[in-house]
Every structure is written in C-alpha cells, then in structure tokens.
Backbone as ProteinMPNN parsed JSONL, in Angstrom:
{"seq_chain_A": "MPIEEAPEPRGIELAVSDQDHIRPLREWLRSLPDVEVAVRAAAPKSGELGALDTITVLASSGGLIAAIRILPDFIRSRRSSFKIETTVRGERFVLDATNVEDLLPILERLLDD", "coords_chain_A": {"N_chain_A": [[131.553, -79.825, -64.987], [132.68, -79.803, -61.715], [132.982, -82.523, -59.435], [131.547, -82.581, -56.272], [133.018, -83.302, -53.21], [132.076, -85.307, -50.443], [131.802, -83.995, -47.108], [134.516, -84.578, -44.885], [134.134, -87.02, -42.372], [133.906, -86.21, -38.926], [134.647, -86.637, -35.438], [133.329, -87.279, -32.12], [133.791, -88.148, -28.711], [131.964, -89.857, -26.231], [131.351, -90.417, -22.85], [129.623, -92.068, -20.273], [128.223, -91.524, -16.996], [126.983, -93.633, -15.823], [127.097, -96.85, -16.7], [124.917, -98.405, -17.402], [123.387, -96.869, -19.044], [124.561, -96.625, -21.474], [123.873, -98.122, -23.757], [121.144, -97.274, -24.265], [121.719, -94.539, -24.875], [123.294, -94.837, -27.136], [121.345, -95.856, -28.901], [119.584, -93.639, -29.079], [121.26, -91.831, -30.396], [121.73, -93.21, -32.766], [119.378, -92.842, -34.105], [119.593, -90.585, -35.568], [120.014, -89.175, -38.814], [122.676, -89.952, -41.094], [124.711, -90.293, -39.204], [127.232, -92.033, -37.633], [127.577, -94.458, -35.137], [129.378, -95.947, -32.565], [130.182, -98.278, -30.019], [132.859, -98.552, -27.857], [135.436, -100.216, -26.035], [137.199, -98.551, -23.626], [140.666, -97.933, -23.059], [142.215, -98.918, -20.033], [143.277, -96.515, -17.603], [146.453, -95.61, -16.182], [147.039, -97.443, -13.291], [144.421, -98.241, -13.004], [142.036, -100.9, -12.88], [140.195, -101.577, -14.786], [138.241, -100.257, -17.544], [135.748, -97.937, -18.633], [133.156, -98.35, -21.076], [132.95, -96.387, -24.05], [131.263, -94.079, -26.248], [131.63, -93.528, -29.643], [131.05, -91.043, -31.946], [130.625, -90.428, -35.273], [130.44, -88.116, -37.881], [129.457, -85.539, -40.231], [130.107, -82.041, -39.545], [127.572, -80.894, -39.174], [126.03, -83.161, -38.551], [127.236, -83.929, -36.163], [126.613, -81.722, -34.577], [123.831, -82.039, -34.485], [123.774, -84.414, -33.003], [124.827, -83.538, -30.546], [122.809, -81.769, -29.84], [120.666, -83.403, -29.088], [121.364, -84.368, -26.656], [120.572, -82.907, -24.226], [117.825, -83.648, -23.793], [118.107, -86.388, -23.462], [119.726, -86.501, -21.163], [118.04, -85.245, -19.274], [116.069, -87.177, -19.103], [117.066, -89.089, -17.461], [118.367, -90.073, -14.196], [118.941, -87.467, -11.769], [121.619, -87.233, -11.145], [123.002, -88.115, -13.327], [125.554, -87.989, -15.814], [127.29, -86.903, -18.749], [130.336, -87.195, -20.25], [132.175, -85.482, -22.609], [134.488, -85.206, -25.297], [135.644, -82.773, -27.335], [137.438, -81.776, -29.999], [139.766, -82.022, -28.465], [139.067, -80.729, -26.136], [137.647, -81.169, -22.971], [134.446, -81.761, -21.658], [131.953, -81.884, -19.146], [128.748, -82.816, -19.063], [125.678, -82.206, -17.483], [122.398, -82.231, -15.894], [122.272, -79.682, -14.844], [123.954, -77.975, -16.285], [123.881, -78.377, -19.027], [122.399, -76.869, -20.929], [123.783, -74.458, -20.916], [126.287, -75.214, -21.881], [125.842, -76.183, -24.465], [125.866, -74.16, -26.629], [128.622, -73.583, -26.705], [129.786, -76.055, -27.378], [128.599, -76.427, -29.891], [129.768, -74.296, -31.341], [132.453, -75.114, -31.326], [132.258, -77.432, -32.868], [131.365, -76.481, -35.281], [133.395, -75.209, -36.592]], "CA_chain_A": [[131.164, -79.467, -63.64], [133.453, -80.635, -60.781], [132.227, -83.338, -58.473], [131.787, -82.167, -54.891], [133.298, -84.395, -52.293], [131.361, -85.246, -49.165], [132.697, -83.543, -46.042], [135.197, -85.623, -44.105], [133.502, -87.188, -41.062], [134.657, -85.886, -37.724], [134.094, -87.42, -34.356], [133.361, -86.919, -30.713], [133.729, -89.265, -27.775], [131.04, -89.659, -25.124], [131.424, -91.393, -21.754], [128.491, -91.831, -19.375], [128.528, -91.776, -15.585], [126.351, -94.908, -15.456], [127.225, -97.712, -17.874], [123.605, -98.945, -17.78], [122.754, -95.968, -19.997], [125.342, -96.501, -22.707], [123.102, -98.648, -24.897], [120.068, -96.344, -24.637], [122.275, -93.361, -25.528], [123.684, -95.263, -28.49], [120.127, -95.955, -29.704], [119.125, -92.274, -29.348], [122.144, -91.254, -31.399], [121.557, -93.931, -34.037], [118.159, -92.385, -34.772], [119.939, -89.422, -36.381], [120.505, -89.54, -40.147], [124.069, -89.674, -41.456], [125.56, -90.324, -38.019], [127.715, -93.371, -37.297], [127.756, -94.575, -33.694], [129.996, -97.208, -32.154], [130.589, -98.393, -28.616], [134.169, -99.199, -27.782], [136.017, -100.322, -24.698], [138.314, -97.619, -23.438], [141.837, -98.517, -22.418], [142.33, -98.469, -18.639], [144.331, -95.558, -17.29], [147.467, -96.114, -15.269], [146.568, -97.71, -11.937], [143.036, -98.711, -13.023], [141.872, -102.309, -13.227], [139.366, -101.681, -15.981], [137.831, -98.977, -18.099], [134.361, -97.877, -19.041], [132.906, -98.229, -22.503], [132.634, -95.045, -24.534], [130.578, -94.01, -27.535], [132.254, -92.696, -30.658], [130.076, -90.548, -32.913], [131.273, -89.9, -36.475], [129.498, -87.472, -38.794], [129.873, -84.199, -40.641], [129.901, -81.128, -38.413], [126.126, -80.773, -38.977], [125.574, -84.371, -37.862], [127.728, -83.877, -34.782], [125.804, -80.723, -33.874], [122.542, -82.687, -34.22], [123.994, -85.369, -31.913], [124.973, -82.756, -29.32], [121.524, -81.146, -29.513], [119.71, -84.314, -28.452], [121.857, -84.757, -25.33], [119.8, -82.406, -23.082], [116.643, -84.471, -23.547], [118.554, -87.673, -22.932], [120.187, -86.291, -19.785], [116.867, -84.976, -18.42], [115.26, -88.389, -18.958], [117.785, -89.964, -16.526], [118.467, -89.572, -12.815], [119.527, -86.127, -11.679], [123.076, -87.299, -11.02], [123.561, -88.649, -14.566], [126.459, -87.078, -16.517], [127.954, -87.35, -19.975], [131.605, -86.509, -20.511], [132.477, -85.473, -24.027], [135.72, -84.559, -25.712], [135.473, -82.155, -28.639], [138.685, -81.108, -30.408], [140.711, -82.044, -27.36], [138.491, -80.067, -24.969], [136.785, -82.078, -22.206], [133.281, -81.134, -21.039], [131.073, -82.778, -18.423], [127.383, -82.318, -19.186], [124.668, -82.77, -16.587], [121.122, -81.519, -15.976], [122.397, -78.284, -14.4], [124.778, -77.125, -17.143], [123.863, -78.779, -20.432], [121.909, -75.774, -21.771], [124.85, -73.455, -21.007], [127.424, -75.729, -22.643], [125.497, -76.497, -25.855], [126.395, -73.207, -27.605], [130.078, -73.722, -26.777], [130.07, -77.268, -28.141], [128.209, -76.177, -31.283], [130.787, -73.454, -31.975], [133.641, -75.946, -31.545], [131.993, -78.39, -33.942], [131.032, -75.778, -36.519], [134.614, -74.675, -37.219]], "C_chain_A": [[131.923, -80.378, -62.665], [132.535, -81.364, -59.81], [132.586, -82.86, -57.07], [132.018, -83.391, -54.028], [132.504, -84.201, -51.014], [132.322, -84.766, -48.092], [133.269, -84.725, -45.275], [134.501, -85.782, -42.757], [134.459, -86.831, -39.933], [133.991, -86.63, -36.584], [134.165, -86.758, -33.001], [133.271, -88.201, -29.905], [132.771, -88.9, -26.65], [131.247, -90.772, -24.108], [130.303, -91.05, -20.787], [128.861, -92.209, -17.95], [127.947, -93.092, -15.102], [126.311, -95.781, -16.701], [125.912, -98.366, -18.295], [122.931, -98.096, -18.856], [123.507, -95.848, -21.308], [124.566, -97.022, -23.916], [121.923, -97.75, -25.254], [120.587, -95.076, -25.332], [122.696, -93.695, -26.947], [122.456, -95.322, -29.399], [119.561, -94.568, -30.033], [119.952, -91.677, -30.476], [121.989, -91.919, -32.756], [120.309, -93.495, -34.789], [118.427, -91.193, -35.686], [120.439, -89.864, -37.755], [121.974, -89.154, -40.322], [125.021, -89.581, -40.274], [125.942, -91.777, -37.762], [128.031, -93.409, -35.809], [128.346, -95.943, -33.387], [130.32, -97.141, -30.671], [131.932, -99.098, -28.619], [134.642, -99.221, -26.336], [137.205, -99.378, -24.626], [139.467, -98.354, -22.765], [141.916, -98.03, -20.971], [143.484, -97.496, -18.467], [145.302, -96.192, -16.306], [146.892, -96.264, -13.86], [145.128, -98.192, -11.87], [142.994, -100.179, -13.437], [141.077, -102.488, -14.512], [139.008, -100.303, -16.477], [136.381, -99.067, -18.525], [134.265, -97.815, -20.553], [132.606, -96.78, -22.839], [131.905, -95.159, -25.864], [131.376, -93.074, -28.43], [131.181, -92.33, -31.666], [130.851, -89.935, -34.066], [130.209, -89.333, -37.402], [130.142, -86.195, -39.314], [129.639, -83.268, -39.462], [128.413, -80.933, -38.139], [125.552, -81.969, -38.237], [126.016, -84.394, -36.411], [126.953, -82.852, -33.965], [124.432, -81.306, -33.55], [122.665, -83.669, -33.056], [124.106, -84.645, -30.575], [123.631, -82.189, -28.882], [120.525, -82.094, -28.874], [120.153, -84.717, -27.039], [121.049, -84.171, -24.17], [118.572, -83.246, -22.763], [117.029, -85.823, -22.967], [118.967, -87.533, -21.468], [119.0, -86.079, -18.849], [116.008, -86.21, -18.204], [115.889, -89.394, -17.977], [117.739, -89.376, -15.124], [119.185, -88.231, -12.784], [121.047, -86.156, -11.602], [123.771, -87.797, -12.295], [124.385, -87.591, -15.293], [126.99, -87.742, -17.785], [129.219, -86.517, -20.123], [131.878, -86.604, -21.999], [133.8, -84.765, -24.274], [135.517, -84.082, -27.145], [136.739, -81.362, -28.936], [139.66, -80.963, -29.25], [140.22, -81.379, -26.085], [137.512, -81.025, -24.287], [135.683, -81.275, -21.533], [132.48, -82.207, -20.317], [129.687, -82.142, -18.413], [126.49, -82.992, -18.159], [123.426, -81.9, -16.669], [121.255, -80.046, -15.618], [123.154, -77.396, -15.382], [124.644, -77.379, -18.637], [123.38, -77.649, -21.343], [122.98, -74.684, -21.943], [125.996, -73.913, -21.896], [127.108, -75.996, -24.115], [126.032, -75.467, -26.852], [127.92, -73.3, -27.78], [130.449, -74.934, -27.624], [129.73, -77.077, -29.619], [129.25, -75.328, -32.007], [132.055, -74.265, -32.268], [133.451, -76.887, -32.737], [131.783, -77.717, -35.293], [132.253, -75.217, -37.234], [135.089, -75.553, -38.339]], "O_chain_A": [[131.824, -81.601, -62.771], [131.471, -80.877, -59.43], [133.76, -82.747, -56.719], [131.295, -84.383, -54.116], [132.288, -83.077, -50.562], [133.512, -85.078, -48.137], [132.596, -85.731, -45.05], [134.291, -84.79, -42.059], [135.656, -87.115, -39.988], [132.903, -87.185, -36.741], [134.934, -85.827, -32.764], [132.737, -89.209, -30.368], [132.769, -87.765, -26.173], [131.31, -91.945, -24.476], [130.057, -89.876, -20.508], [129.692, -93.086, -17.717], [128.376, -93.616, -14.073], [125.579, -95.489, -17.646], [125.798, -98.837, -19.427], [121.997, -98.56, -19.511], [123.131, -95.051, -22.167], [124.608, -96.415, -24.986], [121.709, -97.478, -26.435], [119.962, -94.592, -26.275], [122.472, -92.904, -27.863], [122.519, -94.883, -30.548], [119.105, -94.345, -31.154], [119.405, -91.084, -31.406], [122.106, -91.257, -33.788], [120.191, -93.751, -35.987], [117.573, -90.83, -36.494], [121.204, -90.823, -37.854], [122.442, -88.16, -39.768], [126.025, -88.87, -40.335], [125.076, -92.648, -37.683], [128.675, -92.502, -35.281], [127.873, -96.965, -33.885], [130.683, -96.09, -30.141], [132.119, -100.11, -29.295], [134.29, -98.359, -25.531], [138.1, -99.416, -25.471], [139.253, -99.288, -21.992], [141.705, -96.846, -20.71], [144.531, -97.633, -19.099], [144.988, -97.201, -15.674], [146.328, -95.319, -13.309], [144.647, -98.523, -10.786], [143.809, -100.638, -14.237], [141.28, -103.459, -15.24], [139.422, -99.297, -15.9], [135.856, -100.157, -18.751], [135.158, -97.304, -21.229], [132.072, -96.037, -22.015], [131.93, -96.202, -26.518], [131.749, -91.972, -28.026], [130.483, -93.203, -32.182], [131.649, -89.02, -33.861], [129.201, -89.985, -37.678], [131.234, -85.819, -38.889], [129.029, -83.674, -38.473], [128.021, -80.815, -36.978], [124.678, -81.809, -37.384], [125.269, -84.824, -35.532], [126.666, -83.083, -32.791], [123.919, -81.09, -32.453], [121.769, -83.751, -32.217], [123.538, -85.093, -29.578], [123.342, -82.133, -27.686], [119.615, -81.64, -28.179], [119.385, -85.344, -26.309], [120.846, -84.88, -23.185], [118.301, -83.529, -21.596], [116.35, -86.341, -22.08], [118.595, -88.357, -20.632], [118.949, -86.656, -17.763], [115.283, -86.283, -17.212], [115.296, -90.437, -17.698], [117.15, -88.319, -14.896], [119.955, -87.912, -13.69], [121.695, -85.175, -11.967], [124.998, -87.889, -12.332], [123.973, -86.435, -15.385], [127.117, -88.963, -17.872], [129.171, -85.286, -20.122], [131.819, -87.688, -22.579], [134.176, -83.845, -23.549], [135.254, -84.876, -28.049], [137.076, -80.411, -28.23], [140.294, -79.923, -29.076], [140.889, -81.456, -25.055], [136.656, -81.619, -24.943], [135.941, -80.241, -20.916], [132.343, -83.322, -20.82], [129.48, -81.076, -17.834], [126.541, -84.21, -17.986], [123.398, -80.933, -17.43], [120.433, -79.235, -16.045], [123.014, -76.175, -15.325], [125.242, -76.659, -19.436], [123.915, -77.49, -22.44], [123.066, -74.061, -23.001], [126.611, -73.101, -22.587], [128.025, -76.033, -24.936], [126.616, -75.871, -27.858], [128.433, -73.114, -28.883], [131.323, -74.851, -28.487], [130.48, -77.511, -30.494], [129.581, -75.606, -33.159], [132.657, -74.118, -33.332], [134.378, -77.106, -33.517], [132.005, -78.333, -36.336], [132.144, -74.79, -38.384], [136.101, -75.252, -38.973]]}, "name": "protein", "num_of_chains": 1, "seq": "MPIEEAPEPRGIELAVSDQDHIRPLREWLRSLPDVEVAVRAAAPKSGELGALDTITVLASSGGLIAAIRILPDFIRSRRSSFKIETTVRGERFVLDATNVEDLLPILERLLDD"}
C-alpha cells in the first residue's frame, strides 16, 4: 500500500489597516488546527521610510479556507474602518465590513484550486 504524502502547504499574506490589531489577528488564526502563522516585517516600498508588519498563513488549502472564513468575525469585532488586505495567488483583495461576505466565495474558490 503506497504511503500518501501530506498536501504541500500553501500560503496567504495578510496586512491590516491598523497595526494594533496584528497580534490579535495572529492569535485568532493560531487557534485553527494545522495552520502555521508568522508575523514578518515587510520590506519598505520605493520612497517609503518603513513598512508595516504582515501575517503569513501557511496551511493546506482546507486550512487556508478555514483561516479566510474566520476573517468576517474578526473584522466585525473591530472599528468600522478596519481593513485586511490579502494576496491570494497573486490577486490582491481588500476586505472590510462592507464587502467581506461578498469576497469570501471568491477567495475560497481561489484557494480550493
């Protein structure tokens, strides 16, 4: 009987509009099983003095979908102007309280491929 290999972890990047919420978001994501979460300093873009920290989430596609699914509750628990920018397979999305429910199916389809 052949041994099945575990699926290769894939990742998404998350950046928050308010750096005070990066640690709480990291803790929410760490509560998920089989999901690795790390905070890293982003490199400043040309002309910028500094850069914001980002969260890298590594997991199987199922783990990444679970991570995406908890974002609406996290966003709603913050100020109305709070946003999370995510990059999935090179596509950039900005999630906020007004659009997160509409964007979730799109993100899930991208991650499920």
